[in-house]
Coordinates of C-alpha atoms in Angstrom, one line a residue:
M1 CA 0.8 -39.3 -19.8
R2 CA -2.1 -39.6 -22.4
R3 CA -3.9 -36.8 -20.8
N4 CA -0.9 -34.5 -20.9
L5 CA 0.3 -35.5 -24.4
P6 CA -1.5 -32.8 -26.3
R7 CA -0.2 -30.0 -24.1
R8 CA 3.3 -31.5 -23.9
W9 CA 3.2 -31.8 -27.7
A10 CA 2.3 -28.0 -27.8
C11 CA 5.1 -27.1 -25.5
L12 CA 7.5 -28.9 -28.0
I13 CA 6.1 -27.2 -30.9
L14 CA 6.5 -23.9 -29.1
G15 CA 10.3 -24.9 -28.5
G16 CA 10.6 -25.5 -32.3
A17 CA 8.8 -22.2 -33.2
L18 CA 11.3 -20.4 -30.8
L19 CA 14.2 -22.1 -32.6
M20 CA 13.1 -21.0 -36.0
P21 CA 14.7 -17.4 -35.8
Y22 CA 18.0 -19.0 -34.8
M23 CA 17.8 -21.4 -37.7
M24 CA 16.8 -18.8 -40.3
V25 CA 19.8 -16.6 -39.2
G26 CA 22.0 -19.6 -39.3
V27 CA 21.0 -20.6 -42.8
L28 CA 21.4 -17.1 -43.9
I29 CA 25.0 -16.9 -42.5
S30 CA 25.7 -20.4 -44.0
G31 CA 24.5 -19.2 -47.4
L32 CA 26.5 -16.1 -47.3
V33 CA 29.7 -18.1 -46.4
R34 CA 29.3 -20.7 -49.1
G35 CA 28.4 -18.2 -51.6
R36 CA 25.1 -19.5 -52.6
P37 CA 21.5 -18.4 -52.1
A38 CA 20.0 -19.5 -48.7
D39 CA 16.8 -21.4 -48.5
L40 CA 15.0 -19.5 -45.6
L41 CA 11.7 -21.6 -46.0
L42 CA 13.2 -24.9 -45.1
P43 CA 16.2 -24.5 -42.8
L44 CA 16.8 -28.0 -41.9
E45 CA 20.4 -28.3 -42.1
V46 CA 21.9 -30.4 -39.3
G47 CA 25.1 -28.5 -39.3
V48 CA 23.1 -25.2 -38.8
F49 CA 21.2 -26.8 -36.0
G50 CA 24.2 -27.8 -34.1
A51 CA 25.8 -24.4 -34.6
M52 CA 22.8 -22.5 -33.4
L53 CA 22.6 -24.4 -30.2
P54 CA 25.4 -22.5 -28.4
V55 CA 23.8 -19.3 -29.5
V56 CA 20.5 -20.5 -27.8
A57 CA 22.6 -21.2 -24.7
A58 CA 23.8 -17.7 -24.7
T59 CA 20.4 -16.3 -24.9
G60 CA 19.4 -18.3 -22.0
L61 CA 22.4 -17.2 -20.1
F62 CA 22.1 -13.4 -20.6
L63 CA 18.3 -12.8 -21.3
P64 CA 15.5 -13.1 -18.8
V65 CA 13.8 -16.2 -20.3
R66 CA 13.3 -18.0 -16.9
A67 CA 9.7 -16.6 -16.4
L68 CA 8.5 -17.6 -19.8
E69 CA 9.9 -21.1 -19.7
L70 CA 8.6 -21.6 -16.2
N71 CA 5.0 -20.7 -17.2
A72 CA 5.4 -23.1 -20.2
A73 CA 6.6 -25.8 -18.0
Q74 CA 3.7 -25.4 -15.5
G75 CA 1.1 -24.8 -17.8
L76 CA 1.9 -27.2 -21.0
L77 CA 4.2 -29.7 -19.5
G78 CA 2.3 -30.0 -16.3
A79 CA 5.5 -30.1 -14.4
R80 CA 5.4 -29.4 -10.6
V81 CA 7.9 -26.7 -10.5
E82 CA 8.3 -24.6 -7.3
T83 CA 8.2 -21.0 -8.2
P84 CA 11.5 -19.4 -7.3
P85 CA 11.5 -16.4 -5.0
R86 CA 12.0 -12.9 -6.5
Q87 CA 15.6 -11.6 -6.2
A88 CA 17.2 -8.3 -7.2
G89 CA 19.7 -9.9 -9.4
R90 CA 20.4 -13.2 -11.2
S91 CA 23.1 -15.6 -9.9
W92 CA 25.3 -17.3 -12.3
Q93 CA 24.0 -20.7 -10.8
E94 CA 20.4 -19.8 -11.9
R95 CA 21.9 -18.3 -15.3
R96 CA 23.5 -21.7 -16.1
R97 CA 20.4 -23.7 -15.2
T98 CA 18.3 -21.4 -17.3
A99 CA 20.6 -21.7 -20.2
A100 CA 20.8 -25.6 -20.1
W101 CA 16.9 -25.7 -19.9
F102 CA 16.4 -23.2 -22.9
T103 CA 18.8 -25.1 -25.0
L104 CA 17.2 -28.4 -24.2
H105 CA 13.7 -27.0 -24.8
L106 CA 14.6 -25.4 -28.1
G107 CA 16.7 -28.4 -29.3
V108 CA 14.3 -31.2 -28.5
G109 CA 11.5 -29.1 -29.5
G110 CA 13.1 -28.3 -32.8
V111 CA 13.6 -32.0 -33.6
V112 CA 10.1 -33.0 -32.7
S113 CA 8.6 -29.9 -34.6
G114 CA 10.7 -31.0 -37.7
C115 CA 9.5 -34.5 -37.4
T116 CA 5.9 -33.4 -36.9
L117 CA 6.0 -31.2 -40.1
A118 CA 7.5 -34.0 -42.1
I119 CA 5.7 -37.1 -40.8
V120 CA 2.2 -35.9 -40.5
P121 CA 1.8 -34.8 -44.2
F122 CA 3.7 -37.8 -45.3
T123 CA 1.4 -40.1 -43.4
M124 CA -1.7 -38.4 -44.8
F125 CA -0.4 -38.7 -48.4
T126 CA 0.3 -42.4 -48.0
L127 CA -3.2 -43.1 -46.6
A128 CA -4.6 -41.7 -49.7
L129 CA -2.4 -43.8 -52.2
P130 CA -4.8 -46.9 -52.0
F131 CA -7.6 -44.7 -53.3
T132 CA -5.8 -42.3 -55.8
G133 CA -4.0 -44.9 -57.8
G134 CA -0.4 -45.1 -58.7
T135 CA 2.2 -42.3 -58.1
R136 CA 5.8 -41.9 -57.5
M137 CA 7.2 -42.0 -53.8
L138 CA 10.8 -41.2 -53.1
G139 CA 12.0 -42.1 -56.6
M140 CA 9.9 -45.2 -56.9
D141 CA 6.7 -46.0 -58.7
V142 CA 3.9 -47.0 -56.4
A143 CA 1.4 -49.3 -58.1
P144 CA -2.2 -49.6 -56.9
G145 CA -3.2 -52.4 -54.7
R146 CA -1.0 -54.1 -52.1
P147 CA 2.1 -51.8 -52.7
A148 CA -0.1 -48.7 -52.0
V149 CA -1.4 -50.3 -48.8
S150 CA 2.1 -51.1 -47.7
W151 CA 3.0 -47.6 -48.0
A152 CA -0.1 -46.4 -45.9
L153 CA 0.9 -48.9 -43.2
A154 CA 4.6 -47.5 -43.3
G155 CA 3.1 -44.0 -42.9
L156 CA 0.9 -45.1 -39.8
A157 CA 4.1 -46.7 -38.3
L158 CA 5.9 -43.5 -38.8
L159 CA 3.0 -41.6 -37.3
A160 CA 3.1 -43.9 -34.2
A161 CA 6.7 -43.5 -33.8
L162 CA 6.3 -39.8 -33.8
V163 CA 3.7 -40.0 -31.1
V164 CA 6.1 -42.2 -28.9
L165 CA 8.9 -39.6 -29.7
A166 CA 6.7 -36.6 -28.7
A167 CA 5.6 -38.5 -25.4
G168 CA 9.1 -39.4 -24.5
A169 CA 10.4 -35.9 -25.1
G170 CA 7.6 -34.4 -23.2
E171 CA 8.2 -36.7 -20.2
L172 CA 12.0 -35.9 -20.3
L173 CA 11.3 -32.2 -20.2
A174 CA 8.6 -32.6 -17.4
R175 CA 11.3 -34.5 -15.4
L176 CA 14.0 -32.0 -15.9
A177 CA 11.9 -28.7 -15.5
P178 CA 11.9 -28.8 -11.5
V179 CA 15.7 -29.5 -11.5
L180 CA 16.7 -26.7 -14.0
L181 CA 13.8 -24.4 -13.5
G182 CA 13.2 -24.6 -9.8
P183 CA 14.9 -22.6 -7.1
T184 CA 18.6 -23.0 -6.8
P185 CA 20.3 -23.9 -3.6
S186 CA 21.2 -20.2 -3.0
E187 CA 17.7 -19.2 -3.8
R188 CA 16.2 -21.9 -1.3
L189 CA 18.6 -20.7 1.4
A190 CA 17.7 -17.1 0.9
A191 CA 14.0 -18.0 1.0
A192 CA 14.4 -20.0 4.1
E193 CA 16.3 -17.0 5.7
E194 CA 13.4 -14.6 4.6
R195 CA 10.9 -17.0 6.0
A196 CA 12.8 -17.2 9.4
R197 CA 13.0 -13.3 9.5
T198 CA 9.4 -13.1 8.9
L199 CA 8.5 -15.6 11.5
A200 CA 10.8 -14.1 14.1
E201 CA 9.1 -10.7 13.3
R202 CA 5.8 -12.2 13.7
N203 CA 6.7 -13.9 16.9
R204 CA 8.1 -10.6 18.2
L205 CA 4.9 -8.9 17.3
A206 CA 2.9 -11.6 18.9
R207 CA 4.8 -11.2 22.1
E208 CA 4.5 -7.4 22.2
L209 CA 0.8 -7.6 21.5
H210 CA 0.4 -10.4 24.1
D211 CA 2.2 -8.1 26.7
S212 CA 0.6 -4.8 26.0
V213 CA -2.9 -5.8 25.5
G214 CA -2.8 -8.6 28.4
H215 CA -1.5 -6.0 30.7
A216 CA -4.2 -3.4 29.7
L217 CA -6.9 -6.0 30.0
S218 CA -5.7 -6.8 33.6
V219 CA -5.6 -3.2 34.4
V220 CA -9.0 -2.6 33.1
T221 CA -10.4 -5.5 35.0
L222 CA -8.9 -4.3 38.3
Q223 CA -10.0 -0.7 37.8
A224 CA -13.4 -1.8 36.7
A225 CA -13.8 -3.9 40.0
A226 CA -12.5 -0.8 42.1
A227 CA -14.9 1.6 40.3
G228 CA -17.8 -0.7 41.0
K229 CA -17.1 -1.0 44.8
V230 CA -16.8 2.7 45.3
L231 CA -19.3 4.1 42.6
D232 CA -21.9 5.2 45.3
R233 CA -19.7 6.1 48.1
D234 CA -16.9 8.0 46.3
P235 CA -18.0 9.0 42.9
G236 CA -14.5 11.0 42.4
T237 CA -12.5 7.9 42.9
A238 CA -14.9 5.9 40.6
R239 CA -14.4 8.6 37.9
T240 CA -10.7 8.4 38.2
A241 CA -10.7 4.6 37.9
L242 CA -12.8 4.9 34.8
A243 CA -10.3 7.4 33.4
A244 CA -7.5 4.8 33.9
I245 CA -9.7 2.2 32.1
E246 CA -10.2 4.7 29.1
H247 CA -6.3 5.3 29.0
S248 CA -5.4 1.7 29.2
A249 CA -8.0 0.7 26.6
R250 CA -6.8 3.4 24.2
A251 CA -3.2 2.3 24.7
A252 CA -4.2 -1.2 23.9
L253 CA -6.2 -0.3 20.9
E254 CA -3.5 1.6 19.5
D255 CA -0.9 -1.2 19.9
L256 CA -3.2 -3.6 18.2
D257 CA -3.5 -1.1 15.3
H258 CA 0.2 -0.9 15.2
V259 CA 0.7 -4.8 15.2
L260 CA -2.1 -5.3 12.5
G261 CA -0.6 -2.7 10.3
V262 CA 2.8 -4.4 10.4
L263 CA 1.2 -7.8 9.8
R264 CA -0.8 -6.5 6.9
H265 CA 1.7 -4.4 5.0
G266 CA 4.9 -5.9 6.2
E267 CA 6.3 -2.8 7.2
E268 CA 6.0 -0.1 9.9
P269 CA 2.4 1.3 9.5
R270 CA 1.9 5.0 9.3
R271 CA 0.5 6.3 12.5
G272 CA -1.3 9.3 10.9
A273 CA -4.1 9.2 13.4
A274 CA -1.9 9.4 16.4
Q275 CA 0.2 12.1 14.8
E276 CA -2.8 14.1 13.7
R277 CA -4.1 14.0 17.3
D278 CA -0.8 15.2 18.6
H279 CA -0.9 17.9 16.0
R280 CA -4.3 19.1 17.1
E281 CA -3.5 19.0 20.8
K282 CA -0.4 20.9 20.3
A283 CA -2.4 23.4 18.5
R284 CA -4.6 23.8 21.5
G285 CA -1.6 24.1 23.8
S286 CA -2.4 20.7 25.5
S287 CA -0.2 17.6 26.0
P288 CA -1.0 14.3 24.5
D289 CA -1.6 12.8 27.9
S290 CA -4.2 15.3 28.8
A291 CA -6.2 14.5 25.8
A292 CA -7.4 11.3 27.2
Y293 CA -9.0 13.2 30.0
E294 CA -11.0 16.0 28.2
E295 CA -14.6 16.5 28.8
A296 CA -17.0 14.1 27.4
P297 CA -19.5 15.3 24.8
D298 CA -22.3 15.2 27.3
G299 CA -20.5 17.6 29.4
E300 CA -19.4 15.3 32.1
T301 CA -15.8 15.1 33.1
P302 CA -15.0 11.3 33.7
G303 CA -11.4 11.8 33.2
R304 CA -10.7 14.9 35.5
K305 CA -8.6 14.2 38.6
A306 CA -10.7 13.4 41.7
P307 CA -9.9 15.3 45.0
D308 CA -7.1 13.8 46.9
G309 CA -8.2 11.4 49.6
E310 CA -7.7 7.8 50.7
T311 CA -9.7 5.0 49.4
P312 CA -12.4 4.0 52.1
D313 CA -11.8 1.0 54.0
G314 CA -8.8 0.2 52.0
E315 CA -11.1 -1.6 49.5
T316 CA -9.5 -0.2 46.4
P317 CA -6.0 0.2 45.3
D318 CA -4.5 3.7 45.1
V319 CA -5.0 4.9 41.5
D320 CA -3.1 7.6 39.8
A321 CA -5.6 10.1 38.2
S322 CA -3.3 10.7 35.3
P323 CA -1.1 7.6 34.5
R324 CA 1.7 8.4 31.9
V325 CA 2.0 4.9 30.7
P326 CA 3.8 4.7 27.3
Q327 CA 1.5 5.1 24.2
P328 CA 2.1 1.9 22.3
G329 CA 0.3 3.3 19.2
R330 CA 3.0 5.9 18.8
R331 CA 6.2 4.5 20.5
A332 CA 5.6 0.8 20.8
P333 CA 7.7 -1.3 21.1
Q334 CA 10.3 1.4 22.3
A335 CA 9.1 1.5 26.0
T336 CA 12.1 1.3 28.4
L337 CA 12.8 1.0 32.0
A338 CA 12.6 4.7 32.1
D339 CA 8.7 4.2 31.7
L340 CA 8.8 1.9 34.6
G341 CA 7.1 4.4 36.9
A342 CA 4.3 5.2 34.5
L343 CA 3.6 1.3 34.0
V344 CA 3.4 0.8 37.8
D345 CA 1.1 3.8 38.2
A346 CA -1.3 2.8 35.4
S347 CA -1.6 -0.7 36.6
G348 CA -3.8 0.3 39.7
A349 CA -2.1 -2.3 42.0
E350 CA -0.3 -1.6 45.2
V351 CA 3.5 -1.9 44.1
H352 CA 6.4 -1.4 46.4
Q353 CA 9.3 -0.6 44.3
D354 CA 12.9 -1.0 44.9
V355 CA 14.5 0.4 41.7
G356 CA 18.2 1.1 41.5
D357 CA 20.3 3.2 39.2
L358 CA 19.2 1.8 35.7
S359 CA 20.8 4.4 33.6
G360 CA 23.7 2.3 32.4
V361 CA 21.3 -0.5 30.9
P362 CA 21.7 -0.8 27.3
A363 CA 18.7 0.2 25.3
M364 CA 17.8 -3.3 23.9
V365 CA 18.2 -4.8 27.4
S366 CA 16.0 -2.0 28.8
R367 CA 13.3 -2.6 26.3
E368 CA 13.2 -6.4 26.8
A369 CA 13.4 -5.8 30.5
Y370 CA 10.4 -3.4 30.4
R371 CA 8.3 -6.1 28.6
I372 CA 9.4 -8.6 31.2
L373 CA 8.4 -6.5 34.0
Q374 CA 5.1 -5.6 32.3
E375 CA 4.2 -9.3 31.8
A376 CA 5.5 -10.2 35.5
L377 CA 3.2 -7.4 36.8
T378 CA 0.3 -8.6 34.8
N379 CA 0.8 -12.2 36.3
A380 CA 1.1 -10.9 39.7
I381 CA -2.4 -9.1 39.3
R382 CA -3.9 -12.1 37.9
H383 CA -2.5 -14.8 40.0
G384 CA -1.6 -13.1 43.3
R385 CA -3.1 -11.0 46.0
G386 CA -1.8 -8.3 48.3
P387 CA 1.0 -5.8 47.6
V388 CA 3.4 -6.5 44.7
R389 CA 7.1 -6.3 45.4
L390 CA 9.0 -5.1 42.4
T391 CA 12.9 -5.0 42.4
A392 CA 15.1 -3.8 39.6
A393 CA 18.8 -3.2 40.1
V394 CA 22.2 -3.6 38.3
E395 CA 24.6 -6.0 40.0
D396 CA 27.8 -7.4 38.9
G397 CA 27.2 -6.4 35.2
E398 CA 23.8 -7.9 35.2
L399 CA 20.2 -6.5 35.4
R400 CA 18.2 -8.5 38.3
L401 CA 14.3 -8.2 38.0
E402 CA 12.1 -9.5 40.5
V403 CA 8.2 -9.3 40.8
A404 CA 6.5 -11.3 43.6
N405 CA 3.4 -11.2 46.0
D406 CA 1.2 -13.8 47.7
G407 CA -0.3 -16.5 45.5
R408 CA -4.0 -17.5 45.3
H409 CA -3.6 -21.2 45.8
G410 CA -6.1 -23.3 43.7
S411 CA -7.1 -20.1 41.7
A412 CA -9.2 -21.1 38.6
T413 CA -7.7 -18.2 36.6
R414 CA -6.4 -19.5 33.3
T415 CA -4.0 -17.5 31.1
G416 CA -2.9 -20.1 28.3
G417 CA 0.8 -19.9 29.5
R418 CA 1.7 -17.7 26.5
G419 CA 3.0 -14.7 28.8
V420 CA 5.7 -16.9 30.6
A421 CA 6.7 -18.5 27.3
G422 CA 7.2 -14.9 25.9
M423 CA 9.4 -14.0 28.8
R424 CA 11.6 -17.1 28.4
E425 CA 11.9 -16.2 24.8
R426 CA 13.1 -12.6 25.6
V427 CA 15.5 -13.8 28.3
R428 CA 16.9 -16.5 26.2
L429 CA 17.6 -14.1 23.3
L430 CA 19.6 -12.1 25.9
R431 CA 21.3 -15.1 27.2
G432 CA 19.9 -14.7 30.7
D433 CA 18.0 -16.8 33.0
L434 CA 14.3 -16.7 34.2
Q435 CA 12.2 -18.4 36.9
A436 CA 8.5 -17.7 37.0
G437 CA 5.7 -19.4 38.7
P438 CA 4.0 -20.3 42.2
T439 CA 6.4 -20.7 45.2
D440 CA 5.9 -21.5 48.8
A441 CA 5.5 -17.7 49.4
G442 CA 3.3 -17.0 46.5
W443 CA 3.8 -15.9 42.9
Q444 CA 7.2 -14.8 41.8
V445 CA 9.2 -13.8 38.6
T446 CA 12.9 -13.6 38.8
A447 CA 15.0 -12.6 35.9
R448 CA 18.7 -12.2 35.2
L449 CA 19.9 -10.2 32.1
P450 CA 23.6 -9.8 31.1
L451 CA 24.2 -6.1 30.3
R452 CA 26.8 -7.1 27.8
S453 CA 27.1 -10.1 25.4
D454 CA 30.2 -12.4 25.7
A455 CA 30.0 -13.2 22.0

């Protein structure tokens, strides 16, 4: 308290200074009503003081004084007041709290300021009495000697009482500041809802980033291994695999840029680079997908389609030379089940598809199902071996998904478990069921998603 006393006293003096215009107007009006001149230099009338407090409260009710008072409470009183969130408008609950605080600050500050202005000069005068000789105090003659010393001690006692008054008033304001200037219950609720929305959006972006980038890295790993095996025997197939690597890496990079832009700016980032590239490609009469396979600067054509032919000895998976996987940088996270064929082609794995009519699947379910299948396919590539079986069909008002292959028992591959957790979150949001993990037959992911919510 001793350390904060000077600043708290200054805060009380500030309240008295803010009260002075109200008091001067009150004294002026009082003088006009009474028909006598008003003393504007010393407006210390108790009646005027009481009459001006409702005006002070009205000021706090309608004028934006909360920010000023909050800074004073935090900087001068040393109160730990939580800064309220910014809102478009002021609620009446916040207005009433601000008006109560503003009235309390100016009222208490006015009393302490008035006492300070009266007691400090009085104490200094009484302390000089033993040295200046006899004089007249409050209508009484003060003789030199012991009477003058008595007045000096009385002045010191009043000064000590003033210090106690200022300390108590400052402590009172410091305790009430968090209650009256802090966030109201409605503001706390709004802030909690905003934090929940932000957290949900960040979790969604994290899932999107994990699914897209994780899948792209799995494809890159698979295609790189395939290219290394056939580089000497079949340069064309190796060149095709390298083109798929380039395409997958570019898609993952654009998706990463998309997510980082949202996290940095809190809004959908501008995709100027992608749009500019599309504009240049359209001007040349080429499609966006063909841009990834143009000739390299050194004259080579690593992205052109290799001649048709089977992979020697079955050592490498069948690779599509121009996979049309959705471009996350431009359309993510809008990929749907309509892009499932491109996703499978770009994976580089041998996938046996059994896909029914999915045209009746709602857009939201279709987007989430695409991400679930993308993560399931990634897990099958990482944890399994042999051909992958992919099933997607609508049965009895539900979308049923299944991805399975033979498992690598005892594999040392570690994924951190985030992919399965992300799939479970998506399925839970859609009120479906998910089973994922190793089985007796291998690795399997099975999901059931209702097409319509019962809520």
